[in-house]
Each structure stands twice: as structure tokens, then as C-alpha cells.
Coordinates of C-alpha atoms and ligand atoms in Angstrom, one line a residue:
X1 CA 44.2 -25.3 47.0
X2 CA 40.9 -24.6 45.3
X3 CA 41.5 -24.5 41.7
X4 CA 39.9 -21.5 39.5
X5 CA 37.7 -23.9 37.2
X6 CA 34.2 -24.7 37.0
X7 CA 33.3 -28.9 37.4
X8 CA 30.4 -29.6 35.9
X9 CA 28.9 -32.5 35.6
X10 CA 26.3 -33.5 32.8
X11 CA 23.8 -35.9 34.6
X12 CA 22.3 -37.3 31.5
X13 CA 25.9 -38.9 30.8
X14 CA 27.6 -38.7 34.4
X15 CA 30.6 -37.4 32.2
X16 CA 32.5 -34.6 34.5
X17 CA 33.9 -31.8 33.1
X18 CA 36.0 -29.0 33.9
X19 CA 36.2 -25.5 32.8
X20 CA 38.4 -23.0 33.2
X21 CA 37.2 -19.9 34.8
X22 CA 38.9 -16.8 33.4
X23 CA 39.6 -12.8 34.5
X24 CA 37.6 -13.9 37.7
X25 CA 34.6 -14.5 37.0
X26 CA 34.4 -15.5 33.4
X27 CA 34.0 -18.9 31.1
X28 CA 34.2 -19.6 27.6
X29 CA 30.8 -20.1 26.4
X30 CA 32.6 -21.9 23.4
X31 CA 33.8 -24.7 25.9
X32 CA 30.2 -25.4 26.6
X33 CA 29.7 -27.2 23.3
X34 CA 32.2 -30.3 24.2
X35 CA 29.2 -31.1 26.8
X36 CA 27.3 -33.5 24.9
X37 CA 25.3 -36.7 25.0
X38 CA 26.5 -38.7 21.7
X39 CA 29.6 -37.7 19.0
X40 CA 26.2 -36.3 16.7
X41 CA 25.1 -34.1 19.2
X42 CA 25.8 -30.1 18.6
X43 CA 26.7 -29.8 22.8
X44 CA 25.1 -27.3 25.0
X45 CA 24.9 -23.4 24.0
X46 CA 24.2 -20.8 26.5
X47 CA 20.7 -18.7 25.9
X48 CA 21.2 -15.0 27.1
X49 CA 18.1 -12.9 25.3
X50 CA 19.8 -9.2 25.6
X51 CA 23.2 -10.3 27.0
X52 CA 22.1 -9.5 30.0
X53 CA 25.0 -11.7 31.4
X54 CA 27.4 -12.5 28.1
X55 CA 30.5 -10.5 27.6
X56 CA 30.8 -9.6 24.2
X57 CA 34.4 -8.6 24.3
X58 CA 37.5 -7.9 26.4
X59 CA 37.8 -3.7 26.7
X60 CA 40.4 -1.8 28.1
X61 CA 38.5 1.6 27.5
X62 CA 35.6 2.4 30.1
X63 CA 35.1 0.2 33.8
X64 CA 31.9 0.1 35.6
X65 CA 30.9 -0.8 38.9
X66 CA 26.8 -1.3 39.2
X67 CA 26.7 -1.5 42.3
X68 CA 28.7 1.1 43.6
X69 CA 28.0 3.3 41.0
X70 CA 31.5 4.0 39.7
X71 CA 32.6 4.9 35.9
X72 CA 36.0 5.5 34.9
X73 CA 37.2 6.3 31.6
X74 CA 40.8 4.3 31.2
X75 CA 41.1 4.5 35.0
X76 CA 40.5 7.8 35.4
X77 CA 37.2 8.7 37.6
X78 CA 34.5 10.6 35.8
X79 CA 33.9 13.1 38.3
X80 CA 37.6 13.9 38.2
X81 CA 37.6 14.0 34.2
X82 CA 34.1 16.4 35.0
X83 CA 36.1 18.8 37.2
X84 CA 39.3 18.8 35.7
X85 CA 39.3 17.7 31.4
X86 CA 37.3 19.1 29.0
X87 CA 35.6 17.0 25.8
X88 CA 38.6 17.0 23.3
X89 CA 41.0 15.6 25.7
X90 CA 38.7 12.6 26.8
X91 CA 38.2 12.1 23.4
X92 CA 42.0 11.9 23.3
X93 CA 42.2 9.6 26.4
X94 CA 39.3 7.4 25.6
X95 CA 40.7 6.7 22.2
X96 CA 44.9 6.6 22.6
X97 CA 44.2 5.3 26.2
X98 CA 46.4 8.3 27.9
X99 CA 46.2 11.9 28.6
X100 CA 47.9 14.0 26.3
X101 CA 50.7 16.3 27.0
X102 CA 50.4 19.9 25.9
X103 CA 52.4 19.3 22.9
X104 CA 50.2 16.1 21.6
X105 CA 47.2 17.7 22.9
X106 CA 47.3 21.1 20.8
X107 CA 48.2 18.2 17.8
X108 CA 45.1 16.5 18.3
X109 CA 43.1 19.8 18.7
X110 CA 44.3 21.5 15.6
X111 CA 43.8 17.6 14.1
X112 CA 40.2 17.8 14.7
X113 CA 39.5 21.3 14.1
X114 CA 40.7 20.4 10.5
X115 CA 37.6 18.5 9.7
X116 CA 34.9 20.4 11.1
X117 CA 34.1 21.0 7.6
X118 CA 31.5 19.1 5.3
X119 CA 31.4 18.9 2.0
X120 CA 28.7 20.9 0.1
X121 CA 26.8 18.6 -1.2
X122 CA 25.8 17.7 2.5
X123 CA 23.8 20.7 2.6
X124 CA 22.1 19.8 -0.6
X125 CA 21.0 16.5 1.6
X126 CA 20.5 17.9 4.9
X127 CA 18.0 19.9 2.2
X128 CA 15.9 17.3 1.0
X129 CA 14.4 16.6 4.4
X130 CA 11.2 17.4 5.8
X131 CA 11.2 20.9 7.7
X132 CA 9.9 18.8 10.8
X133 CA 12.1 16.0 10.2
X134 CA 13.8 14.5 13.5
X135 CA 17.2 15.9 13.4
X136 CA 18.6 12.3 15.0
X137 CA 17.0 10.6 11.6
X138 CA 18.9 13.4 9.4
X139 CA 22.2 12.7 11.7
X140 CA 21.4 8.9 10.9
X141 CA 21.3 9.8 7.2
X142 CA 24.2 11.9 7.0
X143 CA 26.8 10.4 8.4
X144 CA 25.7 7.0 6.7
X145 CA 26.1 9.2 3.2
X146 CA 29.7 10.6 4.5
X147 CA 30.9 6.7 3.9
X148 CA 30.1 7.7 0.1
X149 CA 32.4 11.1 0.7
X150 CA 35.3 8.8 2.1
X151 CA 35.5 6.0 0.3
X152 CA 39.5 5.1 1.9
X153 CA 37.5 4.9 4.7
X154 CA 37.2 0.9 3.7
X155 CA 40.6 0.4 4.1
X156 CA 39.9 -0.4 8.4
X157 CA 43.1 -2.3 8.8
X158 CA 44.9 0.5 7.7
X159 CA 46.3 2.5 11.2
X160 CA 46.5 5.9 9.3
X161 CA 43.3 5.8 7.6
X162 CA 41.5 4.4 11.4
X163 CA 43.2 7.6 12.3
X164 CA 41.9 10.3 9.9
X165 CA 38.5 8.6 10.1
X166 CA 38.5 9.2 13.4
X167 CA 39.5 12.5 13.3
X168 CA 36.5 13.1 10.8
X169 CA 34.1 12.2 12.8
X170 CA 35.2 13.5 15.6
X171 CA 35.4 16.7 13.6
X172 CA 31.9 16.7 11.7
X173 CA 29.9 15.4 13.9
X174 CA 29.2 19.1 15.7
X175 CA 28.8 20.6 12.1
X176 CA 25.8 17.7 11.1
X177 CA 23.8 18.0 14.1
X178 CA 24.2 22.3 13.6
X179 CA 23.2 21.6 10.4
X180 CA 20.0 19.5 10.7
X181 CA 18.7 21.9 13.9
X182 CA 19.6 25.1 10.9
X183 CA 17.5 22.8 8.5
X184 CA 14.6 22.6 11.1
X185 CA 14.8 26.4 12.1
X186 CA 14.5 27.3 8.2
X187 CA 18.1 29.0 9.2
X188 CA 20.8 29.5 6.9
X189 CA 23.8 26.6 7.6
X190 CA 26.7 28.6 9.8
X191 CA 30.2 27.4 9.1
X192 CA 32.9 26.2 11.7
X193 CA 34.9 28.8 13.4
X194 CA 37.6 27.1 14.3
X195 CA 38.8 30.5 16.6
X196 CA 36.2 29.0 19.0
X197 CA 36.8 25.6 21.5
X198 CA 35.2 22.9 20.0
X199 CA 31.8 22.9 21.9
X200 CA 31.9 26.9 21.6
X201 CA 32.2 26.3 17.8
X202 CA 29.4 23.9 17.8
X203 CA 27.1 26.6 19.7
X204 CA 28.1 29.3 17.3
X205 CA 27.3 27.1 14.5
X206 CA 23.7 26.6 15.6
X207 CA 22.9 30.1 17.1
X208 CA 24.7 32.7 15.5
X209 CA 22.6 35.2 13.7
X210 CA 23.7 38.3 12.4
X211 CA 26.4 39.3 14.5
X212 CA 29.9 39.0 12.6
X213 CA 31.4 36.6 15.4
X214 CA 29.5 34.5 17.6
X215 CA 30.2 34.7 21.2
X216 CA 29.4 32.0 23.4
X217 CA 28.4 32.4 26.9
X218 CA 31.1 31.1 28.6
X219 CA 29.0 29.0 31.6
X220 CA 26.9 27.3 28.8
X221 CA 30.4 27.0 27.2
X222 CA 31.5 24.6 29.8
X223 CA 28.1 23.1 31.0
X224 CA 27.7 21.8 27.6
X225 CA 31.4 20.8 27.5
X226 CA 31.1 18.4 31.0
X227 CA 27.9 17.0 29.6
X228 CA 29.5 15.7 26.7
X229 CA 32.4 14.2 28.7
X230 CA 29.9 12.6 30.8
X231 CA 28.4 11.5 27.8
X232 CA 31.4 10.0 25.9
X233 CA 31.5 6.7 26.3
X234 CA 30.0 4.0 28.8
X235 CA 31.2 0.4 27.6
X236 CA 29.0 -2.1 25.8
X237 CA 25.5 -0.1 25.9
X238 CA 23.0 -0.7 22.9
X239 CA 24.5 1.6 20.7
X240 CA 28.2 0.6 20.9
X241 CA 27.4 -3.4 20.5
X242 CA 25.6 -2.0 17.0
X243 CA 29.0 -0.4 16.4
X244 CA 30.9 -3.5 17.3
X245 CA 28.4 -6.0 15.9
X246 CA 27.6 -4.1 12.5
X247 CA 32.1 -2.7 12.3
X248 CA 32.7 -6.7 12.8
X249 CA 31.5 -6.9 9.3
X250 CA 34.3 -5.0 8.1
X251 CA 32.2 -2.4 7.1
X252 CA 33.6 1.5 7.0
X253 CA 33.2 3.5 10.7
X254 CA 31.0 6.0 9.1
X255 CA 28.1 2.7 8.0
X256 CA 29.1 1.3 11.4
X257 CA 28.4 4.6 13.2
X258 CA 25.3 5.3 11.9
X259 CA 23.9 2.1 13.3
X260 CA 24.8 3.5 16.3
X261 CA 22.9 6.3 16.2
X262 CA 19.9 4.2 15.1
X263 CA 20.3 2.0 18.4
X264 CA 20.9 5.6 20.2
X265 CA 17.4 7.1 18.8
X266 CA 15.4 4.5 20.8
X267 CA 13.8 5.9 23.7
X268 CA 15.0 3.3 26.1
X269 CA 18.9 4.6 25.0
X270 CA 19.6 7.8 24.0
X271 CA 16.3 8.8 23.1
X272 CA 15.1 9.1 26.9
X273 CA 16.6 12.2 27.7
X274 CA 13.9 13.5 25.0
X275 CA 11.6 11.1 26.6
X276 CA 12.3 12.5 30.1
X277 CA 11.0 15.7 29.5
X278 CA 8.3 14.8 27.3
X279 CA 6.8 12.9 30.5
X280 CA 7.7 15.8 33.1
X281 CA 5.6 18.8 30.4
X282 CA 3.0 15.6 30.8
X283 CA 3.0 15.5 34.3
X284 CA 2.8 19.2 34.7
X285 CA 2.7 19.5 37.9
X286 CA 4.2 18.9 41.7
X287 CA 0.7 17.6 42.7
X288 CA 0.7 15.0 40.0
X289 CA 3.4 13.0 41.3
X290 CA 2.3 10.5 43.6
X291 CA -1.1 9.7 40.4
X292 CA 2.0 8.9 38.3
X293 CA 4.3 7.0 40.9
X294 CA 1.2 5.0 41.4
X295 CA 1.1 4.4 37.4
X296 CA 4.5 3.7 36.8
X297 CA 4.2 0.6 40.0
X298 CA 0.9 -0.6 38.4
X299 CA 2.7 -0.8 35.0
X300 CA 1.1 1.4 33.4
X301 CA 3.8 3.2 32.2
X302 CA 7.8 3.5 32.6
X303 CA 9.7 6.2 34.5
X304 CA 12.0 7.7 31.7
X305 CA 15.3 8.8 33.3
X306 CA 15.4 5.8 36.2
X307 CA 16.5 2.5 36.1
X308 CA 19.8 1.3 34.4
X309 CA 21.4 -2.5 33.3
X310 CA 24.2 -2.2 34.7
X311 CA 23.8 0.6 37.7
X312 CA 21.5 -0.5 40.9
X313 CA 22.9 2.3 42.7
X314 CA 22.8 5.7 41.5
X315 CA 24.5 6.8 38.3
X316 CA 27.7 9.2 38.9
X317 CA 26.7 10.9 36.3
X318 CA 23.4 11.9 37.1
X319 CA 24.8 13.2 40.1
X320 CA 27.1 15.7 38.1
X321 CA 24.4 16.7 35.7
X322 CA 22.0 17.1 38.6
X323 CA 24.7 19.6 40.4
X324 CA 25.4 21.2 36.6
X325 CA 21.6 22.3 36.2
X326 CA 21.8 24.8 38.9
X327 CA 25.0 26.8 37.0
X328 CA 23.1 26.6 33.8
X329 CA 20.0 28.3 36.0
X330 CA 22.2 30.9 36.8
X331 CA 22.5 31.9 33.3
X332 CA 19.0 30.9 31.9
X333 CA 16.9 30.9 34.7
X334 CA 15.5 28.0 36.6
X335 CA 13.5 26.0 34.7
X336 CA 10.6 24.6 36.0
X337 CA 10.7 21.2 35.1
X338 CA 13.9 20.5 37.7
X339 CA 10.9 20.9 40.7
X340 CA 8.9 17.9 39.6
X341 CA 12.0 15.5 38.4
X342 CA 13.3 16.2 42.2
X343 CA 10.2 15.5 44.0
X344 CA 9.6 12.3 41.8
X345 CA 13.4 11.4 42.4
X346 CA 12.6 12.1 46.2
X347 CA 9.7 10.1 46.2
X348 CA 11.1 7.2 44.2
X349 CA 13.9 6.5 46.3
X350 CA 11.8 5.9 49.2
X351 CA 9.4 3.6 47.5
X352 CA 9.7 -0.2 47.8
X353 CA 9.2 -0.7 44.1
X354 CA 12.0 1.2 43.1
X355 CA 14.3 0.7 45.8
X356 CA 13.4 -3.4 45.4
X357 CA 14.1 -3.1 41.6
X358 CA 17.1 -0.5 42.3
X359 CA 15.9 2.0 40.0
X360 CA 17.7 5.3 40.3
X361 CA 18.1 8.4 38.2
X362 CA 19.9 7.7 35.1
X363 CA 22.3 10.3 32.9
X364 CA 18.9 10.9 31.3
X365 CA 17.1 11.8 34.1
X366 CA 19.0 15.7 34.5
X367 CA 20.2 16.1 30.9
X368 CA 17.1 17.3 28.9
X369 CA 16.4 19.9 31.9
X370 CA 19.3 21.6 31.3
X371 CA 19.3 21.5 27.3
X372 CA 15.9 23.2 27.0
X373 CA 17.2 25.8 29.9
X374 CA 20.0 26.2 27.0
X375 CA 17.3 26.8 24.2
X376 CA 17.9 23.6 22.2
X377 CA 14.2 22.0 21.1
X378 CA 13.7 18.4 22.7
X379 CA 14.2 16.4 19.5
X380 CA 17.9 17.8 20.1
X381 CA 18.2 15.9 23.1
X382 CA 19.8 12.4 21.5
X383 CA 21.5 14.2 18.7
X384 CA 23.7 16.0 21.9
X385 CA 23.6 12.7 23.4
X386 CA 24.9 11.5 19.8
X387 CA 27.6 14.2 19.6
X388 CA 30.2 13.6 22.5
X389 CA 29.5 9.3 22.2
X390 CA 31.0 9.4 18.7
X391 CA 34.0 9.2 20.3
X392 CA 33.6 6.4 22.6
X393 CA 32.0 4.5 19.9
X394 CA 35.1 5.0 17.7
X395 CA 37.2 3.9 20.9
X396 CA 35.3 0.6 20.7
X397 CA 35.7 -0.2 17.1
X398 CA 39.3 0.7 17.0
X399 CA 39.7 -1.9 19.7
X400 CA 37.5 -4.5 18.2
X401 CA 39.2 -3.9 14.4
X402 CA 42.7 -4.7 16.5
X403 CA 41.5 -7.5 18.8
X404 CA 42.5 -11.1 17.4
X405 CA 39.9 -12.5 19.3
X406 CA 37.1 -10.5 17.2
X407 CA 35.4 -12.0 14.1
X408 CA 32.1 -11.5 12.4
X409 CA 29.2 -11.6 14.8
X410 CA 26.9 -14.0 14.3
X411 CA 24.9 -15.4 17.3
X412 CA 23.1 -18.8 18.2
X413 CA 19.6 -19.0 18.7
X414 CA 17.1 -21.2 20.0
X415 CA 14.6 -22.9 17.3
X416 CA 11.1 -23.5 18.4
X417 CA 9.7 -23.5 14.8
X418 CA 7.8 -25.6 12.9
X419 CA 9.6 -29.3 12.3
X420 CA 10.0 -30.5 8.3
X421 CA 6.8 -30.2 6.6
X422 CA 6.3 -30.1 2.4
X423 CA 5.1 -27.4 -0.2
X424 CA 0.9 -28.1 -0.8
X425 CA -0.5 -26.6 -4.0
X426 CA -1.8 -23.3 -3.1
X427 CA -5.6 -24.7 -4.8
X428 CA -5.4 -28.2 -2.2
X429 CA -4.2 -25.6 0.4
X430 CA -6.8 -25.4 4.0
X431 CA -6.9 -22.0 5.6
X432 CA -3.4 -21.7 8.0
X433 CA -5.2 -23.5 11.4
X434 CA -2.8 -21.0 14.1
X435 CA -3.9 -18.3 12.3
X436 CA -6.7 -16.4 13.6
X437 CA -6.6 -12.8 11.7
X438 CA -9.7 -12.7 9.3
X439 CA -8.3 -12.8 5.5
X440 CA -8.9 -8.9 5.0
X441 CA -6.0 -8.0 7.8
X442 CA -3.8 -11.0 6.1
X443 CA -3.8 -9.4 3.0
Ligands
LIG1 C1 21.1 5.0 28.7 O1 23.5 0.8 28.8 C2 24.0 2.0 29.0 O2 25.1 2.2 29.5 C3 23.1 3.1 28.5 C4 23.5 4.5 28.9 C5 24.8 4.9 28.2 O3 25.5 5.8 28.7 O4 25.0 4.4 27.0 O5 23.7 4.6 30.3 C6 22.4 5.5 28.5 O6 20.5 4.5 27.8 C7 20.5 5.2 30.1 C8 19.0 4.5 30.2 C9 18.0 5.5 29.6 N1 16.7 4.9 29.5 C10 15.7 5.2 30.3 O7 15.7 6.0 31.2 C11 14.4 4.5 29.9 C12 13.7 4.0 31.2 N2 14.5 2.9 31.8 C13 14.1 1.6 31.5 O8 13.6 1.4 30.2 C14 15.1 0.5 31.9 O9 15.5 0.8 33.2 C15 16.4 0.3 31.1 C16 16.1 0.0 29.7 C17 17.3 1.4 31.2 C18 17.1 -1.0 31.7 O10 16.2 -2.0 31.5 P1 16.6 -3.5 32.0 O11 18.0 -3.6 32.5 O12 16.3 -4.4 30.9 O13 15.7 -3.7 33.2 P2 14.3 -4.3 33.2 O14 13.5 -3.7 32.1 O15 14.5 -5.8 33.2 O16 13.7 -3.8 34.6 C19 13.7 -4.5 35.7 C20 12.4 -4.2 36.5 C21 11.2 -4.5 35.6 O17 10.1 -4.7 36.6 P3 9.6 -6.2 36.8 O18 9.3 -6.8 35.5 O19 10.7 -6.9 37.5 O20 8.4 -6.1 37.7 O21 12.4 -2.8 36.7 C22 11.3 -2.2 36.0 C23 10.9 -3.2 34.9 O22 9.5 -3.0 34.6 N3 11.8 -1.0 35.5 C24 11.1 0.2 35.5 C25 12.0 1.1 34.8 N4 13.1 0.5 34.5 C26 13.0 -0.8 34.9 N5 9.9 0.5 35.9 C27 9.5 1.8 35.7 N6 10.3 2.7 35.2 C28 11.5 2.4 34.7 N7 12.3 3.4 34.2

């Protein structure tokens, strides 16, 4: 009976060794370092730039299949949690790991709608930005400053205060992001309305003028709502290892989430629904397609929106958004935009380069179509990418604060440095031989 370990032998030593192979398809990189050629020697390591093939963790919360393009949130499929949820109760799911009943369910909704509120001086900050400042660097800022508001929020081993921190930022997260788009308008901050769901709150919060009660159109209502369940979590991506690698310090969620949303601004990440339609005002036209097609294969450029680490078949979620843009149309009108990104998608998939690399449309690809139908500016685009992942993230770091296995992060490398070499007084000292920049750019 074959067992379910790994022989290796070391040919420099002819030593054999055997390794357990865990959950399927996994080893302990640890057990590498026992392969060695003397008692001095440090053992082997494993090199992965990117961990492009290194589990970082065992998770519970979100399952991906790349190949056959399925996500699941705790089991449940996204296109059912799409039809069926809305935001608050993923949020639920992702974090408890069940669906609510009613009775826990109107808990946790009155539990968050208890902290949409920041406190004043917030403003005062939000304030002392730039009028053209990118709202995802004010987000950035602000939550970061909310560890100074919440100083309990240290305490991470402590269930009840994981729980209102949480809560918090699941709370506030709506009212920062209102709150830097008001600061960008020149508008004056709203405050919550906590008569409104939470998504309807956060649209009254950035759009209501003068009338006495905002009232949100109920279609944009739940566009925006399925968007950000599609947009909750989606296991270890950039931004949640920053959580998980910068919370495994210990620090407070609110430090550890706003290195998340500085690994979400990048424009590979969350940054490339912004990206998207940056390139499709660019391309401008049907007729410019196949000119940039032919860029993007001569590497002259990247197709924002397609591609994916861990997809190489088409993202489920693109699928939804894609299908979402044409109720939002009815409401705003079509935009224009959604006739290029289809013929490029249509083109794409029939072209050897992407099919051979299995790039496909990404949750990126659809997303910032549909937010500038809504009216929001494109430098929104991550902070509503930013909104709904809070949650996920927070999923993640309550399970890596709990997991026994977890301990600071600290990777290997690979030295290919200098060897030893000794201080020479700076007046005996040659010009450095490798290098070439002339002194003027040194300096
Ligand atoms: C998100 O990880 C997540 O789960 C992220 C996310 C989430 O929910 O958290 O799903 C959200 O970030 C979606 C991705 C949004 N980013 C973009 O749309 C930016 C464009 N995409 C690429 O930058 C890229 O596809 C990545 C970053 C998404 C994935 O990059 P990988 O896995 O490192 O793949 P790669 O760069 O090694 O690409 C493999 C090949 C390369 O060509 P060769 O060197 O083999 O010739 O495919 C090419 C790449 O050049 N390629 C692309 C491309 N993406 C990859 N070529 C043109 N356009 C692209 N978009």
C-alpha cells in the first residue's frame, strides 16, 4: 500500500529520507532542513519568491478552485451567497463561520450599526488632506489613526475586545470612505442613518444633499450590496497576507488593517478596477482593440482586469458582476465603456496568448464599469473594493490570532551578497568598481 510520504534522497550524501505528505498535497517546509551534508550545515530551505507555491496557513474561511473557477465562502457557493445573502450576513458567515438565524442576525446588524459613528476629531484629519488627495491614501491614514482612538484594541487575545474591534471596523469603514469622497467633493461630512441597510446608509452618507432623508435607489441599493459580497473575502491575496504577516506581530487590527489597504492600493490588487477603466477611456474606442491586443502580446503593456494567481479559468465573480452591469444600466444608462471591455474579452479568449497563459477577466475587469455608471469618481474604485474586504480581512486575523501554529513572520532568504570584507578609510578609499552612476546621480 503506497504510503502518503515523500522519499527523498539527497545524492550528495546518498542519505534517504522520508517526509510526510500532509492534507493531500502538502509538506512541511520545516522538515526540509534535517536534509543536510555535515552536523554544521543549516539543511536545505525552499526558495518560493511570491509564494507562488507556499501555504502560509491552514484556513477554514474561503476555498478556491483555479481551475474550475469555484469560490466559496465557508462552503457556501458565491453565486448562491450573490443571489440569496446580502453584505452584513456574509460578513457574519465569513467571520463566525455560520449563517445567522433571524434572532443573531438582527444582533449583529444592530451590533454594527452601533459603530458607524467616528469620532470628531476624524473629520479634523480627513481635513488636513489635499482637496485632490487619493481617497484610498486618506482611508490608509484613517483607519491607521483609529488604533490611537482605541487603544483596548491591543489587547488581541482578548475574545471580547477581537469582537468589538471587529464590529468597529465593520461599522466605520462605510463612514471613512464617505468621508474622504465628501472631503474630495468640498462637501460637507453626512452622518450615518442607521434607518437605512448598511450599504443604503453608506450611499446616503456620500450623496445626500439637501433633502431631509436620503433615499437610495433601491437597484443601486442592491447592485452595490452583491458587489461587496463578491468582494468580501478571497483567501490569502496580497492584501490579507499583509494583514496576517503585519497582525502576527501582535499589533492592534486597526495598524494591521491599514497595511492592508496599502497592499490593496496597488494597481495589480485592488487598485486595477481603477486601472481597468483608466485603460478602457484610453483605448476609446471598439476599433482600437486589436492595436492594443497586439500591445499587450508584444509586452508592451498589461491587460488590467485579466489574468489571476490562482484562477486559469474564468473568475465566478466576474461572471456575476458582468451580468450585474446590465441592472445598474437600467437605472443609469448603459455606459459606454461595457462595449470595448466585451469586445476585448471576446477577442482575448480566442487568442493563443491568453488562452496559453489562461488569462481571463478578473473581478476587476466588470467592477469599475458599473461604479462610474453609479456616479462614484475612479479613484473610488479600491476604496469600494476596500469597504466590503474589511471583513474578510478581519476573518483572517481572528483565525491567525487563534491558530497555535501561527507565530511572528519572518521568512528565509537567499544571500547572494558580498562575502566578509573590512572598513577602508574613506581618504584610501577607490571609487566603488560595480558602480557605474557618475558621482552627481550618487549624491
Ligand atoms: C485581484 O489574489 C487575489 O485573490 C486577488 C483578488 C482578490 O479578490 O483579492 O482576486 C483581486 O487583485 C484581482 C487581480 C487584479 N489585477 C489585475 O487585473 C492586474 C492585471 N493582472 C496581472 O497583473 C496578473 O494577472 C496578476 C498580478 C493578477 C497575476 O499575476 P501572476 O500570477 O504573477 O502571473 P504572471 O505575472 O506570472 O503572468 C503569467 C504570464 C506572464 O507572461 P509570460 O512572462 O509568461 O510571457 O501572463 C502574463 C504575464 O506577462 N500576464 C498578463 C496579464 N497577467 C499575466 N499579460 C497581459 N495582461 C495581463 N493582465
Amino acid at each position: 500500500m503506497a504510503s502518503n510520504t515523500l522519499t527523498i534522497i539527497d545524492n550528495r550524501t546518498g542519505k534517504r529520507y522520508e517526509i510526510p505528505i500532509e492534507e493531500g498535497n502538502v509538506i512541511r517546509a520545516s522538515l526540509l532542513r534535517q536534509i543536510k551534508t555535515s552536523e554544521d550545515d543549516f539543511g536545505l530551505m525552499s526558495y518560493d519568491p511570491a509564494f507562488t507555491n507556499t501555504a502560509s496557513c491552514k484556513s477554514k474561511i474561503t476555498y478556491i478552485d483555479g481551475e474550475k473557477g469555484i469560490l466559496r465562502y465557508r462552503g457556501y457557493p458565491i453565486e448562491e451567497l450573490a443571489e440569496n445573502s446580502n453584505y452584513l450576513e456574509t460578513a457574519y458567515l465569513l467571520i463566525k463561520g455560520e449563517l445567522p438565524d433571524i434572532e443573531r442576525y438582527k444582533a449583529w446588524e444592530h451590533n454594527i450599526k452601533t459603530h458607524t459613528m467616528v469620532h470628531e476629531n476624524i473629520k479634523r484629519l480627513m481635513d488636513g488632506f489635499r482637496y485632490d488627495a487619493h481617497p484610498m491614501g486618506m482611508l490608509l491614514g484613517t483607519i491607521g489613526a483609529l488604533s490611537t482612538f482605541y487603544p483596548d484594541a491591543a489587547n488581541i487575545f482578548d475574545p471580547e475586545s477581537r469582537r468589538l474591534q471587529t464590529r468597529r471596523l465593520i461599522g466605520k469603514l462605510p463612514t471613512l470612505a464617505a468621508y474622504a469622497y465628501r472631503h474630495m467633493r468640498g462637501l460637507p461630512y453626512v452622518y450615518p442613518d442607521n434607518d437605512l441597510s448598511y450599504t443604503g446608509n453608506f450611499l446616503s452618507m456620500l450623496f445626500k444633499m439637501t433633502e431631509v432623508k436620503y433615499k437610495p435607489n433601491p437597484v443601486l441599493e442592491r447592485a452595490l450590496d452583491v458587489l461587496f459580497i463578491l468582494h468580501a473575502d478571497h483567501e490569502q491575496n496580497c492584501s490579507t497576507n499583509a494583514m496576517r504577516s503585519v497582525g502576527s506581530s501582535h499589533v492592534d487590527p486597526y495598524s494591521a488593517t491599514a497595511a492592508a489597504v496599502a497592499a490593496l492600493y496597488g494597481p495589480l490588487h485592488g487598485g486595477a478596477n481603477e486601472a481597468v477603466v483608466r485603460m478602457l477611456m484610453e483605448i476609446g474606442s471598439i476599433k482600437r482593440v486589436p492595436e492594443i491586443i497586439k500591445q499587450v502580446k508584444a509586452g508592451e503593456r498589461l491587460l488590467y482586469g485579466f489574468g489571476h494567481r490562482v484562477y486559469k479559468n474564468y473568475d465566478p465573480r466576474a461572471k456575476i458582476v458582468r451580468r450585474l452591469a446590465n441592472e445598474v444600466f437600467e437605472v443609469t444608462g448603459k455606459n459606454p465603456l461595457i462595449d470595448i471591455a466585451l469586445e476585448l474579452e471576446r477577442i482575448a479568449l480566442q487568442d493563443d496568448y491568453f488562452v496559453s497563459r489562461k488569462l481571463y477577466p478578473n473581478v476587476d475587469f466588470y467592477s469599475g464599469i458599473i461604479y462610474q455608471a453609479m456616479g462614484f469618481p475612479m479613484v473610488m474604485f479600491p476604496v469600494l473594493f476596500a469597504i466590503p474586504r474589511v471583513s474578510g480581512w478581519l476573518a483572517q486575523w481572528n483565525e491567525m490570532v487563534q491558530d497555535p501554529e501561527q507565530k511572528i513572520a519572518r521568512p528565509r532568504q537567499v544571500y547572494i551578497g558580498e562575502g566578509l570584507r573590512h572598513y577602508v578609510p574613506i581618504e584610501r578609499r577607490p571609487a566603488p568598481a560595480h558602480l557605474e552612476e557618475p558621482v552627481s546621480e550618487a549624491i
